[in-house]
Tab-separated table of C-alpha atoms and ligand atoms in Angstrom:
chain	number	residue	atom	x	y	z
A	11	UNK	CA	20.450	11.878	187.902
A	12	UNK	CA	23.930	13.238	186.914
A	13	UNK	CA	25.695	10.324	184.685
A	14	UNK	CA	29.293	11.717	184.843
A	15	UNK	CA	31.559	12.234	188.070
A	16	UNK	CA	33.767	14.872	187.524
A	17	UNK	CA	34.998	15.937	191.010
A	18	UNK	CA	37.338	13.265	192.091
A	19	UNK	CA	36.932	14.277	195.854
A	20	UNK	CA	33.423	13.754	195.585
A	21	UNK	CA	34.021	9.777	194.632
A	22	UNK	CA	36.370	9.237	197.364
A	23	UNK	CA	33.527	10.919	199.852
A	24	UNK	CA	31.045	8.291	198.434
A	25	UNK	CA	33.151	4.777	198.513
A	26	UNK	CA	34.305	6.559	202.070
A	27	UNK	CA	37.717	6.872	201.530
A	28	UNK	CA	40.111	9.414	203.014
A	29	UNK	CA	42.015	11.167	199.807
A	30	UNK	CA	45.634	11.205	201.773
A	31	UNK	CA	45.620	6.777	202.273
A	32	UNK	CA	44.336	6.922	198.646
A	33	UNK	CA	47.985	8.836	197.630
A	34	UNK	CA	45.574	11.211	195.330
A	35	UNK	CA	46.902	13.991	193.602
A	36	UNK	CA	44.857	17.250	192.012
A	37	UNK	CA	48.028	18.158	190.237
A	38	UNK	CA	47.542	14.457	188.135
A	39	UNK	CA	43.807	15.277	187.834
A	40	UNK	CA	44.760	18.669	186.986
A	41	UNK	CA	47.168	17.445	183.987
A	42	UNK	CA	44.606	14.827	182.574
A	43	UNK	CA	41.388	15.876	183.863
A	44	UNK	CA	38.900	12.936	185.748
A	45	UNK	CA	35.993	11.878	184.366
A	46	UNK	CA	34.050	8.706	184.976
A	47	UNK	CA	29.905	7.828	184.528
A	48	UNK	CA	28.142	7.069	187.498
A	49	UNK	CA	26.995	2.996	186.142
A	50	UNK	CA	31.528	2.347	186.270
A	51	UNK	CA	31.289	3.966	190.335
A	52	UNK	CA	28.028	2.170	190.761
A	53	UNK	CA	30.275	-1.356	190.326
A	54	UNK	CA	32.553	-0.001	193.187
A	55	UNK	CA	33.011	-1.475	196.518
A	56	UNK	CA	32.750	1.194	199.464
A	57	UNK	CA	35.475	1.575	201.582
A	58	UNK	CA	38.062	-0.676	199.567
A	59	UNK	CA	41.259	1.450	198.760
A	60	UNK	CA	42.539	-1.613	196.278
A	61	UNK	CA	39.169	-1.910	194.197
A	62	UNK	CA	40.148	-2.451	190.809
A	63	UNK	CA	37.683	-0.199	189.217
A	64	UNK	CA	38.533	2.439	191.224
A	65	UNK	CA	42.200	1.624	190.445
A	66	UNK	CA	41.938	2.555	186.632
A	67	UNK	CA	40.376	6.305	187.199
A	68	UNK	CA	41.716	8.083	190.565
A	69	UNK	CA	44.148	10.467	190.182
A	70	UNK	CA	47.319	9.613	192.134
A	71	UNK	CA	51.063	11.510	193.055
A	72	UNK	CA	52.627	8.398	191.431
A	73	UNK	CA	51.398	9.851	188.071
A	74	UNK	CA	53.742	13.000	188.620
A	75	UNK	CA	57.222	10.693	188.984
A	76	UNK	CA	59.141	11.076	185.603
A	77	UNK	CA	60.224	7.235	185.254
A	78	UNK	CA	63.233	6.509	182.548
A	79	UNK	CA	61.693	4.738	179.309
A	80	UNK	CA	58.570	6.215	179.818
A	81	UNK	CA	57.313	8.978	177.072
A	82	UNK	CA	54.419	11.228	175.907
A	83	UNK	CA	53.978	9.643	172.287
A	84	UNK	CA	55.413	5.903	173.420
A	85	UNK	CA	54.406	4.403	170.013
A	86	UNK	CA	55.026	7.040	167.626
A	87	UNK	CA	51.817	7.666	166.298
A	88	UNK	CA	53.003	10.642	165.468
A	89	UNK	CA	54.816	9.101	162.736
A	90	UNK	CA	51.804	6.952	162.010
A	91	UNK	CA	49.575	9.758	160.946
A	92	UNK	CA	48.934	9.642	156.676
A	93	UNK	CA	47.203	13.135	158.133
A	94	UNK	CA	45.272	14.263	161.231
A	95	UNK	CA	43.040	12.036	162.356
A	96	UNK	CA	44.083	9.018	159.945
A	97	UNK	CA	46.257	6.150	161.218
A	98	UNK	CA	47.877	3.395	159.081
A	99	UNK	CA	50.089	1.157	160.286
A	100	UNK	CA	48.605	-2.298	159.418
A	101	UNK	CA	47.823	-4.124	156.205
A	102	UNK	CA	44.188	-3.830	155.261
A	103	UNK	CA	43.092	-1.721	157.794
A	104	UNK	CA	43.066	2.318	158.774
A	105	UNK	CA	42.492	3.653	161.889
A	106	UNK	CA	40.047	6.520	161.622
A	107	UNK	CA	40.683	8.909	165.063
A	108	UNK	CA	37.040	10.727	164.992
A	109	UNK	CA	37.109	12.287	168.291
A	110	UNK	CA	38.906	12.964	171.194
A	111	UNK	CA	36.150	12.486	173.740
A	112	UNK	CA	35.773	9.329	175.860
A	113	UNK	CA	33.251	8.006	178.246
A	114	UNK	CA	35.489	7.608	181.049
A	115	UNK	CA	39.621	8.614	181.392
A	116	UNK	CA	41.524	5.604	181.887
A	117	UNK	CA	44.859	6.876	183.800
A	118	UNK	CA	46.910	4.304	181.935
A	119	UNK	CA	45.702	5.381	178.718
A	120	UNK	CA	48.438	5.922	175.925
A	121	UNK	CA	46.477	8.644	174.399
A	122	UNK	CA	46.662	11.087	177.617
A	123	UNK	CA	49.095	13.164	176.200
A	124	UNK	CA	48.247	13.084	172.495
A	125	UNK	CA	47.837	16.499	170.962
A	126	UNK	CA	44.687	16.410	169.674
A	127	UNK	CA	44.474	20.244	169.721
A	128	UNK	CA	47.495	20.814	167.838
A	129	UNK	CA	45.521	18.753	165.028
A	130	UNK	CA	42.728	20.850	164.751
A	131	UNK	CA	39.324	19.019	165.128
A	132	UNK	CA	39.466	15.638	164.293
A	133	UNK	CA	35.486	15.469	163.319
A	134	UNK	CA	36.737	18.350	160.607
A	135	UNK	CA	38.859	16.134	158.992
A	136	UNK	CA	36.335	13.195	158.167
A	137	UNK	CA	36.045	14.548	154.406
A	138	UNK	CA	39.588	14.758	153.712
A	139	UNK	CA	39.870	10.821	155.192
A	140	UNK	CA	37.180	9.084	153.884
A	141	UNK	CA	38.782	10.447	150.320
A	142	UNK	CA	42.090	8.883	151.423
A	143	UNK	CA	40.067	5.642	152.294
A	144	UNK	CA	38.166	5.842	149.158
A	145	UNK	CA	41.415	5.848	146.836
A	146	UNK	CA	43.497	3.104	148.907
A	147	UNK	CA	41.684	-0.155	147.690
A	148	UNK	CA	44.011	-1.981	150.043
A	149	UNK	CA	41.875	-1.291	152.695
A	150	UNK	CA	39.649	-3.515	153.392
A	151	UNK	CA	38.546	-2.496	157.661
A	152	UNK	CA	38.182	1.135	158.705
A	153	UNK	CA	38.336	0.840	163.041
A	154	UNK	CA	36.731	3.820	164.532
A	155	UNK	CA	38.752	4.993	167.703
A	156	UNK	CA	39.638	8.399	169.194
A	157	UNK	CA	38.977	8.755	172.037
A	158	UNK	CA	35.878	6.833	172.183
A	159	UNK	CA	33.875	6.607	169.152
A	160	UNK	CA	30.405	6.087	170.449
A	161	UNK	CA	30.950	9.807	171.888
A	162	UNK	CA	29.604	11.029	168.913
A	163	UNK	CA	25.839	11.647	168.376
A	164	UNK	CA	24.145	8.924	166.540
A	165	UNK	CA	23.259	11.077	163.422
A	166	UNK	CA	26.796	11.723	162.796
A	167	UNK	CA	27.710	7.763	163.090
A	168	UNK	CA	24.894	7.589	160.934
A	169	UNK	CA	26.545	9.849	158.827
A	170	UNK	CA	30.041	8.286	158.665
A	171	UNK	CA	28.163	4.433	158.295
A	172	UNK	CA	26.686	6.314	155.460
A	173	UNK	CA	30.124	7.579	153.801
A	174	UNK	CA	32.243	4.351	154.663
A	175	UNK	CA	28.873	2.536	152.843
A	176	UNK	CA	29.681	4.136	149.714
A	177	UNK	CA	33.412	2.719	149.450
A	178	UNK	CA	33.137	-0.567	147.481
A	179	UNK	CA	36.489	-1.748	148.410
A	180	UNK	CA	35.885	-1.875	152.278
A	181	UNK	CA	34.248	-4.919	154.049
A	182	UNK	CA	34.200	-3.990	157.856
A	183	UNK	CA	33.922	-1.246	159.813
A	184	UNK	CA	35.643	-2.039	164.003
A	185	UNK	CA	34.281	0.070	166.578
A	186	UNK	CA	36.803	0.606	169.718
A	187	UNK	CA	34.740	1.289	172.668
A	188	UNK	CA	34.327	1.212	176.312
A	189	UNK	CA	30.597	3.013	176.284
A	190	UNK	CA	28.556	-0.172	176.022
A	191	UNK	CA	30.424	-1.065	179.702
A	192	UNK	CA	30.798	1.744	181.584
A	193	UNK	CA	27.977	3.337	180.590
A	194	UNK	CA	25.211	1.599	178.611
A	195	UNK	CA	22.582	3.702	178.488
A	196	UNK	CA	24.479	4.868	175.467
A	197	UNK	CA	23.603	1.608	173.550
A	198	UNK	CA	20.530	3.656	172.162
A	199	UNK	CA	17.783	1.738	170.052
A	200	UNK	CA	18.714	4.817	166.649
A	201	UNK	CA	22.935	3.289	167.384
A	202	UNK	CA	21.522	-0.183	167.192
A	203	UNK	CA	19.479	0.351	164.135
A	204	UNK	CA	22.811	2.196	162.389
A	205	UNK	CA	25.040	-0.719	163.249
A	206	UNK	CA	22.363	-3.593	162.637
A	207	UNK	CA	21.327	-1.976	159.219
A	208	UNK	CA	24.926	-1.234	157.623
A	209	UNK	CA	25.933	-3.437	154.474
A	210	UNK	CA	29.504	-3.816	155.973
A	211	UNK	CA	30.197	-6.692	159.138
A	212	UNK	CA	30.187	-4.440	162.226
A	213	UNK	CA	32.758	-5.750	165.122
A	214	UNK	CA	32.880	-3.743	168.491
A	215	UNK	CA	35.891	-4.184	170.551
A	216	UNK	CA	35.516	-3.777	173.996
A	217	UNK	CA	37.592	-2.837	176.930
A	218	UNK	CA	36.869	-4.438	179.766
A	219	UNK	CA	39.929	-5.360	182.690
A	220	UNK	CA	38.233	-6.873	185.325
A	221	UNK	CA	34.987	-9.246	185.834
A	222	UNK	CA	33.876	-6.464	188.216
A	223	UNK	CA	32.869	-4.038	185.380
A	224	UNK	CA	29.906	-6.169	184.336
A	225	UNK	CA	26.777	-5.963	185.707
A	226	UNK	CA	23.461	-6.761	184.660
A	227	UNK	CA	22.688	-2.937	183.338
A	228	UNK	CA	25.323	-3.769	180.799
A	229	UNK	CA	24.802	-7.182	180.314
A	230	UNK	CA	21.565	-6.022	178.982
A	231	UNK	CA	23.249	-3.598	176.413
A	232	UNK	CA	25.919	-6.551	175.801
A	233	UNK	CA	22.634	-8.748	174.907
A	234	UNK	CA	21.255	-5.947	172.670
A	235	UNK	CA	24.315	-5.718	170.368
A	236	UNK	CA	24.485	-9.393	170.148
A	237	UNK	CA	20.618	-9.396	169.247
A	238	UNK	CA	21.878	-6.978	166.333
A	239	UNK	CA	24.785	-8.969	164.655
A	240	UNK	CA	27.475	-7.484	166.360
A	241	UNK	CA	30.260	-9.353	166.345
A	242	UNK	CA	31.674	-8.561	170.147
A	243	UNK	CA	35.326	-9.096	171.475
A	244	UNK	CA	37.176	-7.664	174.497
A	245	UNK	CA	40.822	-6.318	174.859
A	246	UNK	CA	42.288	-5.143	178.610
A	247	UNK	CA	45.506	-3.807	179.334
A	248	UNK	CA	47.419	-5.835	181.847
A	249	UNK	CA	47.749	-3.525	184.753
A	250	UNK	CA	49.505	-3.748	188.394
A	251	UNK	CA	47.076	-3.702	190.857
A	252	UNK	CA	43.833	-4.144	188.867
A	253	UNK	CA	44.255	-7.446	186.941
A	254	UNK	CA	47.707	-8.781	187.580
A	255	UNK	CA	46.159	-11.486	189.334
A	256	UNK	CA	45.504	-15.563	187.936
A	257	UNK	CA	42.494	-15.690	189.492
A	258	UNK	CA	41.563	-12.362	188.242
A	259	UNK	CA	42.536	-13.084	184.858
A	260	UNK	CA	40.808	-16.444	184.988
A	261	UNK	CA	37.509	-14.859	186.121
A	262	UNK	CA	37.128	-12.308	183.500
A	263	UNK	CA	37.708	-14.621	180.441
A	264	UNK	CA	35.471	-16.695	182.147
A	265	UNK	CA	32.812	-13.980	182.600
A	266	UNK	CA	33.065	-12.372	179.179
A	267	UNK	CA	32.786	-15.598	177.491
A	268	UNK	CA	29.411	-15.912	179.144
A	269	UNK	CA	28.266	-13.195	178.057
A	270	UNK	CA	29.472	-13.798	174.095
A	271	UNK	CA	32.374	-11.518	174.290
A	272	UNK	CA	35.135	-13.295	173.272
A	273	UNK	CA	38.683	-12.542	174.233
A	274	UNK	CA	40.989	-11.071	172.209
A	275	UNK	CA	44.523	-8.989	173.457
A	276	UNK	CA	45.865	-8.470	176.783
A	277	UNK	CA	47.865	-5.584	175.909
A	278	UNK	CA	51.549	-4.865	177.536
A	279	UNK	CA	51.253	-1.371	179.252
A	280	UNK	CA	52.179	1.414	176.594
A	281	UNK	CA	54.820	3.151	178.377
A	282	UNK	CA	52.872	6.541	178.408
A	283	UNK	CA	54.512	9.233	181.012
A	284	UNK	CA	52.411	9.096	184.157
A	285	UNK	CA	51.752	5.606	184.274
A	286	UNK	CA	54.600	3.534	185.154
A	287	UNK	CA	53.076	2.414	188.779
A	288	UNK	CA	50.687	0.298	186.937
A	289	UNK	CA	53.358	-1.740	184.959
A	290	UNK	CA	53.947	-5.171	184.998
A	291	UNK	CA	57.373	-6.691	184.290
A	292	UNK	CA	57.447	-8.805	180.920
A	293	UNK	CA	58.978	-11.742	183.582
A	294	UNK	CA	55.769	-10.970	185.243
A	295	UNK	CA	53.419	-11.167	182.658
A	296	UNK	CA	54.865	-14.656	180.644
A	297	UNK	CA	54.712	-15.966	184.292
A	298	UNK	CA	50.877	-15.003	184.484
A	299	UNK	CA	50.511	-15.763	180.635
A	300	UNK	CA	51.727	-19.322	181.418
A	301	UNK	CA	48.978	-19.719	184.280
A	302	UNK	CA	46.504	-18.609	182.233
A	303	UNK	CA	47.086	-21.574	179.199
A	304	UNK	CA	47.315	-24.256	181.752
A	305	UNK	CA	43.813	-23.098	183.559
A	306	UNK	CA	41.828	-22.429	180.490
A	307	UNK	CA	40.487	-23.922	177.268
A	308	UNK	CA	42.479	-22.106	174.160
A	309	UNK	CA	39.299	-20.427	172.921
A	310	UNK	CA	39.385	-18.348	176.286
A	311	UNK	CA	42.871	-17.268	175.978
A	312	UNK	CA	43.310	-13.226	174.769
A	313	UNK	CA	46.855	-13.086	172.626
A	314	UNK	CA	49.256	-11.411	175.099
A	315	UNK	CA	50.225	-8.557	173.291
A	316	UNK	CA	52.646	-5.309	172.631
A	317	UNK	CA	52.861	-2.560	170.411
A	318	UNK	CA	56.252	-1.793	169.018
A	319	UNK	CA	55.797	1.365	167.060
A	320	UNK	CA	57.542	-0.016	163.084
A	321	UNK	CA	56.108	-3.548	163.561
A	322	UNK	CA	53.875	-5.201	161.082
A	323	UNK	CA	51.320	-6.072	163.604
A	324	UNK	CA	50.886	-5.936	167.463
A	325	UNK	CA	53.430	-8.845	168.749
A	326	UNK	CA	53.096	-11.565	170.440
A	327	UNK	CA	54.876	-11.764	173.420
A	328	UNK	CA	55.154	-15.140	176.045
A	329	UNK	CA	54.519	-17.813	173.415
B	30	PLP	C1	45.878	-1.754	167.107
B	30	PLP	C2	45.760	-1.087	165.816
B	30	PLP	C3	45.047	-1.684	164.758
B	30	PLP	C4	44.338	-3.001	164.907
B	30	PLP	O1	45.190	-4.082	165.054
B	30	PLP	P1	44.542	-5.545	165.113
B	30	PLP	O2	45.703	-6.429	165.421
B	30	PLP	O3	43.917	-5.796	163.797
B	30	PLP	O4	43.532	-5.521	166.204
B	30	PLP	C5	45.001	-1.037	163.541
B	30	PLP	N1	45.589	0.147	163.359
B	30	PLP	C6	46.307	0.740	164.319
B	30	PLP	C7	46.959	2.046	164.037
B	30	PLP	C8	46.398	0.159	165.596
B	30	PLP	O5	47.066	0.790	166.568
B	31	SF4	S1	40.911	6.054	174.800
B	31	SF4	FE1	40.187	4.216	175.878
B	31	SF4	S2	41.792	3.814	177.433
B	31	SF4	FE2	42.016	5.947	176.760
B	31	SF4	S3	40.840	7.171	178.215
B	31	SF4	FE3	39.516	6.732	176.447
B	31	SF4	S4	38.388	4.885	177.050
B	31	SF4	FE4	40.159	5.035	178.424
């Protein structure tokens, strides 16, 4: 069984769906490729042109419409970077970029245009990194992101658990992911026996944006981390058409808090170029934000979120 879809056409042939009412666009896929696993399209509904899975990965014309505001490195990372592959722009914690592969290509996703090439491999830079880590003793959390972390091979997370291990100074190592939801077959027993065995507290961030993208294949992989100590919460970008919904909103905090995920931003859209027909208005989203107090116990409640590239910390927005 193949676990990756790669030929957009070929998804909109399964969920029987004609690519012209679906507004899709080779020239978008052609500019940030598509690429989703098989267990995301399995969660699906055939024949519905506004699933919200489906929403987050097809390639559509909209992409191609150069909208005012809207930019290629929208936070600045570039300024961010101490070097390739290192960011630090919060107290106590660096952002270690260790690859540029992901499990699945989000169409929203601020890193679409980043120039990871220009960089030279970011797996080639560990060394230089970890030294940087290992001579800040302000650092106390190293968050593996990318790309997706968990698309490296277990024996080189092994490898980096190892390193990180060795710096006295660090407490916790954060693990941005979407693998252990859209597609779990990566939660391998050898990454469970890394994570569960490491000296430092190991937190995995997921990011999940609608209730639809659990399932019991990876509820089972959700159950497995938990069975390992692994401290699980959930981000999800707010996004038009997917999740910009009360009920929708209500439903997944709801779901992922029974399943011991707890919920933790609802991130503002990054205004990336190419995504601007998934954005929803701040007016919008305090409106929404608002709903979402008065329907649920505080504990439920992700911090509604934006990153403004200078800022101390991601801000708080509708409070
Ligand atoms: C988002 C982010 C973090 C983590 O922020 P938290 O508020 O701790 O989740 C750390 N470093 C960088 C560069 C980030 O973009
Ligand atoms: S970095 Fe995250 S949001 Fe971006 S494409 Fe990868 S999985 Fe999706």
């Amino acid at each position: 069984m193949q676990s990756y879809l790669t030929d957009p056409l070929l998804l909109l042939k399964k969920l029987d769906l004609k690519p012209q009412a679906m507004s899709f666009s080779a020239t978008a896929a052609s500019q940030f490729s598509f690429k989703v696993p098989t267990a995301f399209v399995d969660k699906m509904k055939i024949a519905d042109e506004n699933d919200p899975l489906l929403k987050q990965i097809l390639p559509v014309y909209q992409e191609l419409e150069h909208k005012f505001g809207y930019q290629t490195d929208p936070l600045d990372e570039s300024l961010s970077l101490t070097q390739p592959g290192l960011l630090q722009k919060y107290h106590g914690r660096a952002l270690l970029l260790v690859t540029p592969g992901c499990a699945i290509n989000c169409r929203y996703c601020f890193r679409r245009h980043y120039p990871y090439d220009d960089k030279g491999h970011l797996w080639g830079q560990i060394d230089n990194n970890i030294q940087l880590i290992k001579h800040d003793i302000s650092i106390r959390e190293v968050i593996l992101s990318g790309g997706d972390p968990l698309s490296l091979s277990d024996n080189k997370i092994a490898d980096l658990f190892a390193r990180l291990e060795g710096i006295s100074h660090l407490k916790r190592v954060r693990i941005h992911s979407r693998f252990p939801i859209v597609d779990p077959q990566r939660v391998t027993n050898e990454l469970l026996t890394i994570l569960s065995r490491s000296k430092l507290k190991v937190i995995m961030i997921l990011h999940i944006n609608h209730a639809n993208e659990i399932a019991a294949d990876n509820q089972l992989a959700i159950a497995r981390l938990i069975d390992h100590k692994i401290l699980l919460f959930n981000q999800s970008v707010l996004l038009k058409g997917v999740n910009d919904d009360i009920e929708v909103l209500v439903q997944l905090s709801e779901t992922l808090i029974e399943n011991q995920i707890i919920p933790y931003y609802l991130h503002m859209l990054d205004k990336v170029q190419g995504s601007a027909h998934f954005e929803v208005s701040d007016k919008e989203a305090i409106v929404l934000y608002q709903q979402l107090r008065d329907k649920l116990p505080g504990y439920m409640l992700p911090s509604l979120v934006r990153e403004i590239s200078g800022e101390k910390s991601k801000l708080p927005i509708g409070l």
